[in-house]
Structure formats: structure tokens, C-alpha cells
CSV table of C-alpha atoms in Angstrom, one decimal:
chain,number,residue,atom,x,y,z
A,28,SER,CA,14.7,-35.8,-1.2
A,29,SER,CA,15.6,-38.1,1.6
A,30,SER,CA,18.1,-39.4,-0.2
A,31,SER,CA,19.7,-35.8,-0.6
A,32,GLY,CA,19.6,-35.0,2.8
A,33,ASP,CA,21.4,-38.7,3.7
A,34,GLU,CA,24.5,-37.5,1.5
A,35,ALA,CA,24.3,-34.2,3.4
A,36,LEU,CA,24.3,-35.4,6.7
A,37,ARG,CA,26.8,-38.1,5.6
A,38,ASP,CA,29.6,-35.5,4.4
A,39,LYS,CA,28.6,-33.2,7.6
A,40,ARG,CA,29.6,-36.4,9.7
A,41,ALA,CA,33.1,-36.9,7.8
A,42,ARG,CA,33.7,-33.5,8.4
A,43,ILE,CA,33.2,-33.3,12.0
A,44,LEU,CA,35.4,-36.7,12.0
A,45,SER,CA,38.1,-35.3,9.9
A,46,ARG,CA,38.3,-32.3,12.1
A,47,GLY,CA,38.7,-35.0,15.1
A,48,LEU,CA,42.1,-35.7,13.7
A,49,PRO,CA,45.3,-34.4,13.6
A,50,LYS,CA,46.8,-34.3,10.3
A,51,GLN,CA,49.6,-36.5,9.5
A,52,LYS,CA,53.3,-35.1,9.2
A,53,PRO,CA,55.9,-36.8,7.6
A,54,ILE,CA,59.1,-36.3,10.3
A,55,GLU,CA,61.5,-34.7,8.1
A,56,GLY,CA,64.0,-36.7,6.5
A,57,VAL,CA,62.7,-40.4,7.4
A,58,LYS,CA,61.3,-42.1,4.7
A,59,GLN,CA,60.0,-44.9,6.4
A,60,VAL,CA,58.8,-45.4,10.3
A,61,VAL,CA,58.4,-48.9,11.6
A,62,VAL,CA,56.8,-49.1,14.9
A,63,VAL,CA,57.5,-52.1,17.2
A,64,ALA,CA,54.5,-52.9,20.1
A,65,SER,CA,53.4,-55.1,22.0
A,66,GLY,CA,49.8,-55.1,24.0
A,67,LYS,CA,51.7,-55.7,27.0
A,68,GLY,CA,54.9,-55.6,29.2
A,69,GLY,CA,57.8,-58.3,29.8
A,70,VAL,CA,57.2,-60.0,26.6
A,71,GLY,CA,61.0,-58.3,24.9
A,72,LYS,CA,59.4,-55.9,22.7
A,73,SER,CA,62.4,-53.1,23.7
A,74,THR,CA,65.1,-56.2,22.9
A,75,THR,CA,63.0,-56.7,19.8
A,76,ALA,CA,63.4,-53.1,18.3
A,77,VAL,CA,66.6,-52.9,19.4
A,78,ASN,CA,68.0,-56.4,17.6
A,79,ILE,CA,65.8,-55.1,14.8
A,80,ALA,CA,67.1,-51.5,13.6
A,81,LEU,CA,70.5,-53.0,13.9
A,82,ALA,CA,69.5,-56.3,11.9
A,83,LEU,CA,67.8,-53.7,9.3
A,84,ALA,CA,71.5,-52.0,9.0
A,85,ALA,CA,73.4,-55.1,8.6
A,86,ASN,CA,71.3,-56.5,6.2
A,87,ASP,CA,72.0,-53.4,3.7
A,88,SER,CA,74.6,-51.4,4.7
A,89,THR,CA,73.6,-48.3,2.1
A,90,LYS,CA,70.6,-47.8,4.2
A,91,GLU,CA,70.8,-45.3,7.6
A,92,VAL,CA,68.7,-46.6,10.5
A,93,GLY,CA,67.4,-44.6,13.7
A,94,LEU,CA,65.7,-45.8,16.6
A,95,LEU,CA,63.3,-43.7,18.8
A,96,ASP,CA,63.0,-45.0,22.2
A,97,ALA,CA,59.1,-43.5,22.8
A,98,ASP,CA,58.7,-45.6,26.0
A,99,ILE,CA,58.6,-42.3,28.5
A,100,TYR,CA,58.3,-44.1,31.6
A,101,GLY,CA,60.6,-47.1,31.1
A,102,PRO,CA,63.3,-46.2,28.2
A,103,SER,CA,65.6,-49.1,28.0
A,104,ILE,CA,67.0,-48.1,24.7
A,105,PRO,CA,70.1,-46.1,26.5
A,106,LYS,CA,71.1,-48.8,28.3
A,107,MET,CA,71.4,-51.9,25.5
A,108,MET,CA,72.7,-49.1,22.7
A,109,ASN,CA,75.5,-48.6,25.5
A,110,LEU,CA,74.6,-44.6,24.8
A,111,LYS,CA,74.9,-42.1,27.6
A,112,GLY,CA,75.0,-37.9,27.9
A,113,ASN,CA,72.6,-35.3,26.9
A,114,PRO,CA,71.9,-34.7,23.1
A,115,GLU,CA,73.8,-31.7,21.4
A,116,LEU,CA,71.3,-28.7,20.0
A,117,THR,CA,71.8,-27.8,16.4
A,118,PRO,CA,71.7,-24.1,15.7
A,119,LYS,CA,67.9,-24.4,14.9
A,120,ASN,CA,67.4,-25.3,18.2
A,121,LEU,CA,66.8,-29.2,17.4
A,122,MET,CA,68.5,-32.7,19.2
A,123,ARG,CA,71.1,-34.2,17.3
A,124,PRO,CA,70.7,-37.7,18.0
A,125,LEU,CA,73.3,-39.9,19.9
A,126,LYS,CA,75.0,-42.8,17.6
A,127,ASN,CA,76.5,-46.1,18.4
A,128,TYR,CA,76.9,-49.3,16.1
A,129,GLY,CA,75.9,-47.0,13.2
A,130,ILE,CA,72.1,-46.5,14.4
A,131,ALA,CA,71.1,-43.1,15.6
A,132,CYS,CA,69.4,-43.1,19.0
A,133,MET,CA,67.0,-40.7,20.8
A,134,SER,CA,65.5,-41.7,24.2
A,135,MET,CA,63.9,-39.5,27.1
A,136,GLY,CA,66.9,-41.6,29.3
A,137,PHE,CA,69.2,-38.9,27.6
A,138,LEU,CA,66.7,-36.2,28.7
A,139,ILE,CA,66.5,-37.4,32.8
A,140,GLU,CA,69.1,-39.1,35.2
A,141,GLU,CA,69.4,-42.7,35.0
A,142,THR,CA,67.6,-43.2,38.1
A,143,ALA,CA,64.9,-40.3,38.2
A,144,PRO,CA,61.3,-41.8,37.7
A,145,VAL,CA,59.2,-40.3,35.3
A,146,VAL,CA,55.9,-38.9,37.6
A,147,TRP,CA,54.0,-37.5,35.1
A,148,ARG,CA,50.5,-36.8,33.8
A,149,GLY,CA,49.1,-37.6,30.3
A,150,LEU,CA,49.4,-34.1,29.0
A,151,MET,CA,53.3,-33.8,30.2
A,152,VAL,CA,53.8,-37.1,28.5
A,153,MET,CA,52.1,-36.1,25.3
A,154,SER,CA,54.6,-33.2,25.1
A,155,ALA,CA,57.5,-34.9,25.1
A,156,VAL,CA,56.1,-37.7,22.4
A,157,GLU,CA,55.7,-34.6,20.6
A,158,LYS,CA,59.4,-33.1,21.3
A,159,LEU,CA,60.8,-36.8,20.8
A,160,LEU,CA,59.1,-36.7,17.2
A,161,ARG,CA,59.5,-33.2,16.0
A,162,GLN,CA,62.4,-31.8,17.8
A,163,VAL,CA,65.2,-34.2,16.7
A,164,ASP,CA,67.1,-33.7,13.7
A,165,TRP,CA,67.4,-37.0,12.1
A,166,GLY,CA,69.5,-35.9,9.4
A,167,GLN,CA,68.6,-38.6,6.1
A,168,LEU,CA,67.0,-41.9,7.5
A,169,ASP,CA,65.8,-44.8,5.4
A,170,TYR,CA,64.3,-46.6,8.1
A,171,LEU,CA,63.0,-44.8,11.9
A,172,VAL,CA,62.0,-48.0,14.3
A,173,ILE,CA,59.8,-47.0,17.1
A,174,ASP,CA,60.3,-48.9,20.4
A,175,MET,CA,56.7,-48.2,21.7
A,176,PRO,CA,55.4,-48.4,25.2
A,177,PRO,CA,53.4,-51.3,26.2
A,178,GLY,CA,50.0,-51.2,25.5
A,179,THR,CA,47.2,-49.2,23.7
A,180,GLY,CA,47.1,-45.8,25.4
A,181,ASP,CA,47.7,-42.3,24.9
A,182,VAL,CA,51.2,-42.8,23.2
A,183,GLN,CA,50.2,-45.4,20.7
A,184,LEU,CA,47.2,-43.5,19.4
A,185,SER,CA,49.3,-39.7,19.0
A,186,VAL,CA,52.3,-41.9,17.6
A,187,SER,CA,50.0,-43.6,15.3
A,188,GLN,CA,47.7,-40.5,14.2
A,189,ASN,CA,50.7,-37.9,14.4
A,190,ILE,CA,53.2,-39.6,11.8
A,191,PRO,CA,52.8,-41.6,8.7
A,192,ILE,CA,53.3,-45.2,9.7
A,193,ALA,CA,54.4,-47.3,7.1
A,194,GLY,CA,54.3,-50.5,9.3
A,195,ALA,CA,53.4,-52.7,12.9
A,196,VAL,CA,55.4,-54.7,14.3
A,197,ILE,CA,53.6,-56.9,17.2
A,198,VAL,CA,55.6,-59.0,19.6
A,199,SER,CA,54.4,-61.4,21.9
A,200,THR,CA,55.4,-64.7,23.9
A,201,PRO,CA,53.2,-67.5,23.2
A,202,GLN,CA,51.8,-67.4,26.2
A,203,ASP,CA,48.1,-66.9,26.8
A,204,VAL,CA,47.6,-64.3,28.6
A,205,ALA,CA,50.5,-62.0,26.4
A,206,LEU,CA,48.7,-63.4,23.7
A,207,LEU,CA,45.5,-61.7,24.5
A,208,ASP,CA,46.9,-58.0,24.8
A,209,ALA,CA,48.9,-59.1,21.6
A,210,ARG,CA,45.2,-59.5,19.6
A,211,LYS,CA,44.4,-55.5,21.3
A,212,GLY,CA,47.8,-54.3,19.8
A,213,ALA,CA,47.4,-55.5,16.3
A,214,GLU,CA,43.5,-54.2,16.4
A,215,MET,CA,44.3,-50.6,17.7
A,216,PHE,CA,46.4,-50.6,14.7
A,217,ARG,CA,44.0,-51.8,12.5
A,218,LYS,CA,41.5,-49.1,13.8
A,219,VAL,CA,44.0,-46.1,13.0
A,220,HIS,CA,44.7,-47.4,9.9
A,221,VAL,CA,48.3,-48.8,10.7
A,222,PRO,CA,49.2,-51.7,8.4
A,223,VAL,CA,50.2,-54.7,10.4
A,224,LEU,CA,53.3,-56.0,8.7
A,225,GLY,CA,53.0,-58.9,11.2
A,226,LEU,CA,54.1,-61.0,14.5
A,227,VAL,CA,56.9,-62.0,16.0
A,228,GLN,CA,56.9,-64.8,18.2
A,229,ASN,CA,59.5,-64.3,21.0
A,230,MET,CA,61.0,-66.5,23.7
A,231,SER,CA,58.9,-69.6,21.6
A,232,VAL,CA,61.5,-72.0,23.0
A,233,PHE,CA,63.9,-72.6,25.7
A,234,GLN,CA,67.4,-75.1,24.4
A,235,CYS,CA,69.0,-76.2,27.6
A,236,PRO,CA,73.2,-75.4,27.0
A,237,LYS,CA,73.8,-78.6,28.7
A,238,CYS,CA,72.2,-81.0,27.1
A,239,LYS,CA,70.0,-79.2,24.5
A,240,HIS,CA,66.8,-80.4,25.1
A,241,GLU,CA,64.2,-77.9,24.0
A,242,THR,CA,61.4,-76.4,26.6
A,243,HIS,CA,58.0,-74.4,24.9
A,244,ILE,CA,58.3,-72.5,28.4
A,245,PHE,CA,55.6,-70.5,27.4
A,246,GLY,CA,53.8,-72.7,25.3
A,247,ALA,CA,54.1,-73.8,21.7
A,248,ASP,CA,53.1,-71.8,18.7
A,249,GLY,CA,50.3,-69.5,20.6
A,250,VAL,CA,51.4,-66.4,18.2
A,251,ARG,CA,51.4,-68.7,14.8
A,252,ASP,CA,47.8,-69.8,16.1
A,253,LEU,CA,46.9,-66.5,16.9
A,254,ALA,CA,47.9,-65.0,13.6
A,255,LYS,CA,45.9,-67.7,11.6
A,256,THR,CA,43.0,-65.9,13.6
A,257,LEU,CA,43.9,-62.6,12.4
A,258,GLY,CA,44.8,-63.0,9.0
A,259,LEU,CA,48.6,-61.7,9.7
A,260,ASP,CA,51.8,-63.3,8.9
A,261,ILE,CA,54.4,-64.2,11.2
A,262,LEU,CA,57.9,-63.0,10.9
A,263,GLY,CA,60.0,-64.9,12.5
A,264,ASP,CA,60.1,-66.7,15.8
A,265,VAL,CA,62.9,-65.3,18.7
A,266,PRO,CA,63.9,-68.3,21.4
A,267,LEU,CA,64.1,-67.8,24.6
A,268,HIS,CA,68.7,-68.0,25.3
A,269,VAL,CA,70.6,-66.3,27.9
A,270,ASN,CA,72.7,-64.9,25.2
A,271,ILE,CA,70.0,-62.3,23.9
A,272,ARG,CA,69.4,-61.2,27.4
A,273,GLU,CA,73.2,-60.6,28.7
A,274,THR,CA,74.3,-58.8,25.3
A,275,CYS,CA,71.5,-56.0,25.8
A,276,ASP,CA,72.1,-56.0,29.2
A,277,SER,CA,75.8,-55.1,28.3
A,278,GLY,CA,75.2,-52.8,25.6
A,279,GLN,CA,76.4,-55.0,23.4
A,280,PRO,CA,72.6,-56.2,20.8
A,281,VAL,CA,73.6,-60.0,20.0
A,282,VAL,CA,73.0,-58.9,16.4
A,283,ILE,CA,76.3,-56.5,16.2
A,284,SER,CA,78.3,-59.2,19.2
A,285,GLN,CA,77.3,-62.8,18.0
A,286,PRO,CA,76.1,-62.4,14.6
A,287,GLN,CA,76.4,-66.0,13.6
A,288,SER,CA,74.5,-67.1,16.6
A,289,ASP,CA,70.9,-68.6,15.8
A,290,ALA,CA,69.4,-65.6,18.0
A,291,ALA,CA,71.1,-62.9,15.9
A,292,LYS,CA,70.2,-64.8,12.2
A,293,ALA,CA,66.6,-65.0,13.6
A,294,TYR,CA,66.3,-61.1,13.9
A,295,LEU,CA,68.5,-60.8,10.3
A,296,LYS,CA,65.5,-62.9,9.1
A,297,ILE,CA,62.9,-60.5,10.7
A,298,ALA,CA,64.0,-57.6,9.5
A,299,MET,CA,64.2,-59.1,5.9
A,300,GLU,CA,60.7,-59.8,6.2
A,301,ILE,CA,59.7,-56.9,7.3
A,302,VAL,CA,61.3,-54.6,4.4
A,303,ARG,CA,59.6,-57.5,1.8
A,304,ARG,CA,56.3,-56.0,3.2
A,305,LEU,CA,56.7,-52.7,3.7
A,306,PRO,CA,55.4,-50.0,0.9
A,307,VAL,CA,58.0,-48.9,-1.6
A,308,ALA,CA,60.1,-46.0,0.1
A,309,PRO,CA,59.7,-42.7,-1.5
A,310,ALA,CA,62.5,-41.6,-3.5
């Protein structure tokens, strides 16, 4: 009959599609993976990822947190976390993450010279990402925060399809140009069945340090409007503040160096909102 023929065709299609996707395999010792992404570069994604990782640990001292820099071409985690040097190897030939402020970190920046450009084609980049995901001894982590490169290309797809991800956080400024790309980022994660936990509105408002007048340099509430359109939550607003930039540039992120500041409190709140939305972690 035609209905049984249709069913056979659907089964065949499903088998072909399932063959095309790699099987997701958890990272050994890691309970939950949270990716921090943006459609566009220059919106403060790495700064957000670093401070979220530190805030997750600050909010709950019983949790072990790791930070993976998946930006192969422009690794910035070593500078922001004040880490230098090459990872040691374990007897099983796995790389040991470098550690600062209680956070285990791994980055391409530990494997190449600081000023050396990575001039690689796609396959070499994918091989490097695979090594950073699979050939690192993370120990036992409650959360692994992955700082994704900007855009929606090979690295994002590879990470999303190779490991189970508990949730994605999309970072954007309220500027229209950034919002266009943030939307693409959110839609990409939905296509690969990664739950989007919510959006972070970065550089939301600038307060003059002298007169305290507030200016919305990149526009007001653009990310909130996008969140409504996409049916997503806003995890928090981070102000445009010189302290956030200075502390990250000096390797002393604001959550650690100025925990009582408004900026640090914003990140601590975002980390709490992330945990609230994560599925229950495996025991």
C-alpha cells in the first residue's frame, strides 16, 4: 500500500540523516557544558564568558568550573585570566588545564606564541577544536563554560554536534547591526537542538564617571526586544564601564577584583539565572 511505502521512505530518510550527524559524546568528567556565543565579534563575548565562569564559582563555592577558549584564531582567555605557558601532559597524554582564580582553563593561546597568527584552513581548525574538546584532562567539573568564536560557522556546528550542551547564552549589544547577527546565532542553536538559555544585553548603558549622566550609546533595550521576538529570556544587562575593560586587560576580571561593583553584581546575577535554567545535572 502507499501508506506503508511512505513509512518505509520516512524510515530510510531518518536512517540517512542520523548517519550524517556525529554521535554526541560527553566530555569525560564534565557534568554540564554552557556555551557563550555571539553572532558578531566585538560585542564583549569573551569578557562575558570569563566573568560568567568566575561568577558561577563565586555563587557556589562547592562547584568546580572550567573555561574552554574555542576561538582558535583570536584566543583571548590567556590574557584575561592572566595565564601563560604550555599545558603539562598526563601519563595518558592528555593536556592539563592551566588554573587561575580556581578556574581550570584551556586555550589555543597556550599552544602557540602570543603574537603568532593562526593561518589555518578549516580542517586544521576542526582538528584543533577536537583536541581541545577531547584531549584535555578536566578532572571533575560541574560546569564547563565554552567561549565560542563569533559567527555561525564550522566551529560552532562541530562543538554543537559533537558534545551534549546543556545550554547556550547569546551575547549582544543593543545595536541593530549586532542584533541581526545575534538572531542568527540563536536560530543556529535551535537548528542543532541546543537549548538557548537566554540573551545577555552587553554595553547596555554608559554612565559618565563625573556627572553620572546615563547615555545609551548603542541604543536602548534592543536585546530585550529581540528576546521578546524570539520568545527567549533576558539573563541580565551589563553596563558599558571602563572597569570591565581595564580589569580584563590586566588579567584581573571584575568579578574577582571588584566583587562589590555594579558590573560584578550584573555577572553574578546572570550566572544565577543560567543555573536556574539548566536541566538537573547528572549525579
